[in-house]
Backbone as a printed PyTorch tensor [residue, N CA C, xyz], in Angstrom:
tensor([[[ 98.4290, 106.3010, 124.9850],
         [ 97.5080, 106.4900, 123.8930],
         [ 96.5170, 107.5750, 124.2890]],

        [[ 96.3140, 108.5290, 123.4360],
         [ 95.3460, 109.5940, 123.6700],
         [ 93.9710, 109.1220, 123.2260]],

        [[ 92.9890, 109.2870, 124.0900],
         [ 91.6300, 108.9040, 123.7440],
         [ 90.8260, 110.1500, 123.4550]],

        [[ 90.0700, 110.1090, 122.3810],
         [ 89.2310, 111.2430, 122.0090],
         [ 87.7880, 110.7780, 121.8840]],

        [[ 86.8560, 111.6390, 122.2900],
         [ 85.4350, 111.3070, 122.2010],
         [ 85.0390, 110.9580, 120.7840]],

        [[ 85.6320, 111.5980, 119.8030],
         [ 85.2560, 111.3460, 118.4130],
         [ 85.6380, 109.9400, 117.9580]],

        [[ 86.5520, 109.2710, 118.6790],
         [ 86.9550, 107.9140, 118.3300],
         [ 85.8870, 106.8810, 118.6960]],

        [[ 85.0100, 107.2230, 119.6050],
         [ 84.0550, 106.2580, 120.1180],
         [ 82.7250, 106.3800, 119.3980]],

        [[ 82.3640, 105.3530, 118.6260],
         [ 81.0630, 105.4020, 117.9740],
         [ 79.9520, 105.3010, 119.0060]],

        [[ 78.7850, 105.7600, 118.6600],
         [ 77.6520, 105.6810, 119.5760],
         [ 77.2520, 104.2190, 119.7160]],

        [[ 77.1970, 103.7010, 120.9610],
         [ 76.8540, 102.2990, 121.1350],
         [ 75.3800, 102.0560, 120.8510]],

        [[ 75.0720, 100.8470, 120.4430],
         [ 73.6940, 100.4400, 120.2700],
         [ 73.1520, 100.1360, 121.6600]],

        [[ 72.1860, 100.9160, 122.1230],
         [ 71.7010, 100.7860, 123.4900],
         [ 71.1380,  99.4090, 123.7840]],

        [[ 70.6460,  98.7030, 122.7880],
         [ 70.1180,  97.3650, 123.0390],
         [ 71.2310,  96.3560, 123.3250]],

        [[ 72.4820,  96.7030, 122.9850],
         [ 73.6100,  95.8070, 123.2340],
         [ 74.2490,  96.0240, 124.6000]],

        [[ 73.9950,  97.1690, 125.2330],
         [ 74.6280,  97.4540, 126.5140],
         [ 74.1940,  96.4270, 127.5480]],

        [[ 75.1540,  95.9470, 128.3370],
         [ 74.8520,  94.9690, 129.3680],
         [ 74.8060,  93.5480, 128.8570]],

        [[ 75.0190,  93.3540, 127.5860],
         [ 75.0320,  92.0130, 127.0170],
         [ 76.4480,  91.7240, 126.5630]],

        [[ 76.9220,  90.5240, 126.7420],
         [ 78.2860,  90.1700, 126.4010],
         [ 78.6850,  90.6000, 125.0050]],

        [[ 79.1340,  91.8160, 124.8660],
         [ 79.5610,  92.3440, 123.5800],
         [ 80.9090,  91.7270, 123.2400]],

        [[ 81.0700,  91.1600, 122.0400],
         [ 82.3500,  90.5400, 121.6800],
         [ 83.4760,  91.5740, 121.6510]],

        [[ 84.6520,  91.1470, 122.0670],
         [ 85.8050,  92.0530, 122.0930],
         [ 86.1040,  92.6320, 120.7250]],

        [[ 85.8220,  91.8820, 119.6790],
         [ 86.1150,  92.3640, 118.3300],
         [ 85.2850,  93.5870, 117.9540]],

        [[ 84.1820,  93.8240, 118.6680],
         [ 83.3460,  94.9770, 118.3490],
         [ 83.6120,  96.1690, 119.2650]],

        [[ 84.5660,  96.0320, 120.1830],
         [ 84.9120,  97.1360, 121.0910],
         [ 86.0660,  97.9180, 120.4750]],

        [[ 85.8450,  99.1970, 120.1540],
         [ 86.9220, 100.0010, 119.5720],
         [ 88.1180, 100.1220, 120.5180]],

        [[ 89.3100, 100.1370, 119.9550],
         [ 90.5370, 100.2360, 120.7590],
         [ 90.5930, 101.5300, 121.5600]],

        [[ 89.8290, 102.5340, 121.1690],
         [ 89.8550, 103.8140, 121.8800],
         [ 89.0260, 103.7930, 123.1650]],

        [[ 88.1910, 102.7690, 123.3450],
         [ 87.3850, 102.6920, 124.5640],
         [ 88.2210, 102.1190, 125.6980]],

        [[ 88.2530, 102.7830, 126.8450],
         [ 89.0100, 102.2430, 127.9780],
         [ 88.3640, 100.9580, 128.4970]],

        [[ 89.2080, 100.0100, 128.8980],
         [ 88.7550,  98.7500, 129.4750],
         [ 89.1160,  98.7160, 130.9540]],

        [[ 88.2710,  98.0770, 131.7420],
         [ 88.4720,  97.9950, 133.1880],
         [ 88.1460,  96.5910, 133.6630]],

        [[ 88.9060,  96.1270, 134.6480],
         [ 88.5290,  94.9050, 135.3430],
         [ 87.8720,  95.3440, 136.6410]],

        [[ 86.6480,  94.8530, 136.8420],
         [ 85.8530,  95.2090, 138.0120],
         [ 85.6760,  93.9610, 138.8580]],

        [[ 85.9310,  94.0810, 140.1650],
         [ 85.7620,  92.9660, 141.0860],
         [ 84.5000,  93.1760, 141.8960]],

        [[ 83.7440,  92.0920, 142.0600],
         [ 82.4850,  92.1170, 142.7920],
         [ 82.6110,  91.2660, 144.0490]],

        [[ 81.5110,  91.1240, 144.7760],
         [ 81.5320,  90.3080, 145.9890],
         [ 81.8610,  88.8560, 145.6470]],

        [[ 82.3750,  88.1530, 146.6100],
         [ 82.7490,  86.7470, 146.4810],
         [ 83.8310,  86.5030, 145.4400]],

        [[ 84.6370,  87.5340, 145.1490],
         [ 85.7710,  87.3760, 144.2600],
         [ 85.4390,  87.3210, 142.7780]],

        [[ 84.1700,  87.5230, 142.4140],
         [ 83.8280,  87.5500, 140.9960],
         [ 84.4520,  88.7810, 140.3580]],

        [[ 84.7880,  88.6790, 139.0870],
         [ 85.3230,  89.8390, 138.3760],
         [ 84.8810,  89.7780, 136.9230]],

        [[ 84.9640,  90.9110, 136.2670],
         [ 84.5760,  90.9680, 134.8720],
         [ 85.2730,  92.1050, 134.1690]],

        [[ 85.2660,  92.0290, 132.8640],
         [ 85.8660,  93.0460, 132.0150],
         [ 84.7550,  93.9490, 131.5040]],

        [[ 84.9440,  95.2550, 131.6580],
         [ 83.9430,  96.2220, 131.2290],
         [ 84.6120,  97.3340, 130.4470]],

        [[ 83.8350,  97.9850, 129.6030],
         [ 84.3440,  99.1090, 128.8410],
         [ 83.5490, 100.3520, 129.1790]],

        [[ 84.1090, 101.4880, 128.7960],
         [ 83.5010, 102.7820, 129.0840],
         [ 83.3740, 103.5580, 127.7880]],

        [[ 82.1700, 104.0520, 127.5080],
         [ 81.9700, 104.8280, 126.2900],
         [ 81.9980, 106.3260, 126.5470]],

        [[ 81.8280, 106.7380, 127.7990],
         [ 81.8790, 108.1650, 128.1370],
         [ 83.3190, 108.5020, 128.5120]],

        [[ 84.0610, 109.0100, 127.5440],
         [ 85.4910, 109.2410, 127.7440],
         [ 85.7930, 110.4490, 128.6170]],

        [[ 84.7630, 111.1620, 129.0500],
         [ 84.9920, 112.3190, 129.9210],
         [ 85.0990, 111.9080, 131.3860]],

        [[ 84.7270, 110.6740, 131.7240],
         [ 84.7990, 110.2000, 133.1050],
         [ 86.2300, 109.7910, 133.4530]],

        [[ 86.6460, 110.1080, 134.6590],
         [ 87.9850, 109.7570, 135.1330],
         [ 87.8410, 108.6610, 136.1810]],

        [[ 87.9670, 107.4130, 135.7530],
         [ 87.7880, 106.2700, 136.6430],
         [ 89.1510, 105.6450, 136.8970]],

        [[ 89.4220, 105.3780, 138.1800],
         [ 90.7410, 104.8600, 138.5990],
         [ 90.5910, 103.6210, 139.4720]],

        [[ 91.6960, 102.9130, 139.6700],
         [ 91.7270, 101.7590, 140.5650],
         [ 91.2280, 102.1990, 141.9420]],

        [[ 90.3530, 101.3850, 142.5150],
         [ 89.7970, 101.6710, 143.8360],
         [ 88.4400, 102.3470, 143.7970]],

        [[ 88.0640, 102.9040, 142.6530],
         [ 86.7570, 103.5570, 142.5390],
         [ 85.6460, 102.5130, 142.5750]],

        [[ 84.5440, 102.8770, 143.2370],
         [ 83.3410, 102.0520, 143.2100],
         [ 82.5370, 102.4270, 141.9760]],

        [[ 82.0380, 101.4180, 141.2800],
         [ 81.2610, 101.6570, 140.0630],
         [ 80.0240, 100.7710, 140.0630]],

        [[ 78.9830, 101.2480, 139.4250],
         [ 77.8030, 100.4330, 139.1630],
         [ 77.8320, 100.1090, 137.6820]],

        [[ 77.8090,  98.8180, 137.3770],
         [ 77.9130,  98.3870, 135.9850],
         [ 76.6350,  97.6770, 135.5600]],

        [[ 76.3990,  97.7250, 134.2690],
         [ 75.2820,  97.0110, 133.6630],
         [ 75.8310,  95.6960, 133.1360]],

        [[ 75.2730,  94.5950, 133.6130],
         [ 75.7480,  93.2760, 133.2100],
         [ 74.5650,  92.4350, 132.7390]],

        [[ 74.8320,  91.1900, 132.3580],
         [ 73.7820,  90.3010, 131.8600],
         [ 72.6180,  90.1700, 132.8390]],

        [[ 72.9290,  90.0930, 134.1110],
         [ 71.9110,  89.8560, 135.1320],
         [ 71.3680,  91.1440, 135.7520]],

        [[ 71.6600,  92.2970, 135.1750],
         [ 71.1980,  93.5710, 135.7290],
         [ 72.3710,  94.4260, 136.1610]],

        [[ 72.1480,  95.2730, 137.1390],
         [ 73.1970,  96.1790, 137.6180],
         [ 73.8790,  95.5840, 138.8360]],

        [[ 75.1700,  95.9180, 138.9910],
         [ 75.9450,  95.3870, 140.1100],
         [ 76.9720,  96.4250, 140.5380]],

        [[ 77.2870,  96.4350, 141.8140],
         [ 78.2850,  97.3390, 142.3800],
         [ 79.6090,  96.5990, 142.4960]],

        [[ 80.6740,  97.2380, 142.0120],
         [ 81.9860,  96.6220, 142.0850],
         [ 83.0660,  97.6610, 142.2710]],

        [[ 84.2870,  97.1890, 142.3680],
         [ 85.4550,  98.0460, 142.5610],
         [ 86.4080,  97.8620, 141.3900]],

        [[ 86.9000,  98.9700, 140.8530],
         [ 87.8890,  98.9040, 139.7700],
         [ 89.1870,  98.3410, 140.3350]],

        [[ 89.6910,  97.2470, 139.7430],
         [ 90.9640,  96.6740, 140.1820],
         [ 92.0490,  96.8060, 139.1200]],

        [[ 91.6640,  97.1560, 137.8850],
         [ 92.6410,  97.4120, 136.8260],
         [ 92.0280,  98.4370, 135.8880]],

        [[ 92.7320,  99.5510, 135.7150],
         [ 92.2210, 100.6180, 134.8500],
         [ 93.1220, 100.8650, 133.6400]],

        [[ 94.0350,  99.9390, 133.3880],
         [ 94.9800, 100.1670, 132.2900],
         [ 95.1550,  98.9440, 131.3950]],

        [[ 94.2560,  97.9950, 131.4680],
         [ 94.3680,  96.8080, 130.6240],
         [ 94.0270,  97.1790, 129.1820]],

        [[ 94.7340,  96.5780, 128.2460],
         [ 94.5040,  96.8760, 126.8290],
         [ 93.7790,  95.7160, 126.1590]],

        [[ 93.2120,  95.9900, 125.0170],
         [ 92.5250,  94.9640, 124.2460],
         [ 93.4880,  93.8340, 123.8860]],

        [[ 94.7220,  94.1770, 123.5260],
         [ 95.7220,  93.1540, 123.1860],
         [ 96.0220,  92.2520, 124.3780]],

        [[ 96.1000,  92.8290, 125.5770],
         [ 96.3600,  92.0360, 126.7850],
         [ 95.2030,  91.0850, 127.0760]],

        [[ 93.9830,  91.5410, 126.8600],
         [ 92.8120,  90.6920, 127.0850],
         [ 92.8120,  89.5230, 126.1040]],

        [[ 93.0750,  89.8000, 124.8410],
         [ 93.1100,  88.7490, 123.8240],
         [ 94.2040,  87.7340, 124.1510]],

        [[ 95.3780,  88.2080, 124.5600],
         [ 96.4890,  87.3100, 124.9130],
         [ 96.1230,  86.4550, 126.1230]],

        [[ 95.4830,  87.0530, 127.1250],
         [ 95.0730,  86.3240, 128.3170],
         [ 94.0650,  85.2330, 127.9580]],

        [[ 93.0800,  85.5680, 127.1330],
         [ 92.0740,  84.5840, 126.7270],
         [ 92.7120,  83.4380, 125.9460]],

        [[ 93.6510,  83.7710, 125.0620],
         [ 94.3530,  82.7350, 124.2920],
         [ 95.1180,  81.8160, 125.2440]],

        [[ 95.8050,  82.3880, 126.2130],
         [ 96.5750,  81.6110, 127.1860],
         [ 95.6540,  80.6870, 127.9880]],

        [[ 94.4870,  81.1900, 128.3770],
         [ 93.5290,  80.3750, 129.1400],
         [ 93.0330,  79.1940, 128.2940]],

        [[ 92.7430,  79.4290, 127.0160],
         [ 92.2810,  78.3530, 126.1220],
         [ 93.3670,  77.2890, 125.9520]],

        [[ 94.6320,  77.7360, 125.8320],
         [ 95.7460,  76.7990, 125.6490],
         [ 95.9460,  75.9340, 126.8870]],

        [[ 95.7250,  76.5040, 128.0660],
         [ 95.8790,  75.7370, 129.3000],
         [ 94.8190,  74.6430, 129.4070]],

        [[ 93.6180,  74.9510, 128.9720],
         [ 92.5280,  73.9850, 129.0260],
         [ 92.7500,  72.8570, 128.0220]],

        [[ 93.3150,  73.1950, 126.8600],
         [ 93.5100,  72.2060, 125.7890],
         [ 94.6720,  71.2950, 126.0510]]])
């Protein structure tokens, strides 16, 4: 899939770092799984499409509790894969 800067709407700065629902993340925004210390991980998106971020890169992310340093462990996950994974997790619990 080709990503273009024009596909990404300008984010609301007050929403950055707050658990933005997946339904509000445009499909054109790249998604990344970032791993932190003690095995914690999270899903993050990127609005600056000019950056070239790959697996193994160190990144500083804005999260609910402030900024954190982590390592990219997946740079090719899609929105559909995330939704399927979440559905599978809910089904296992139920």
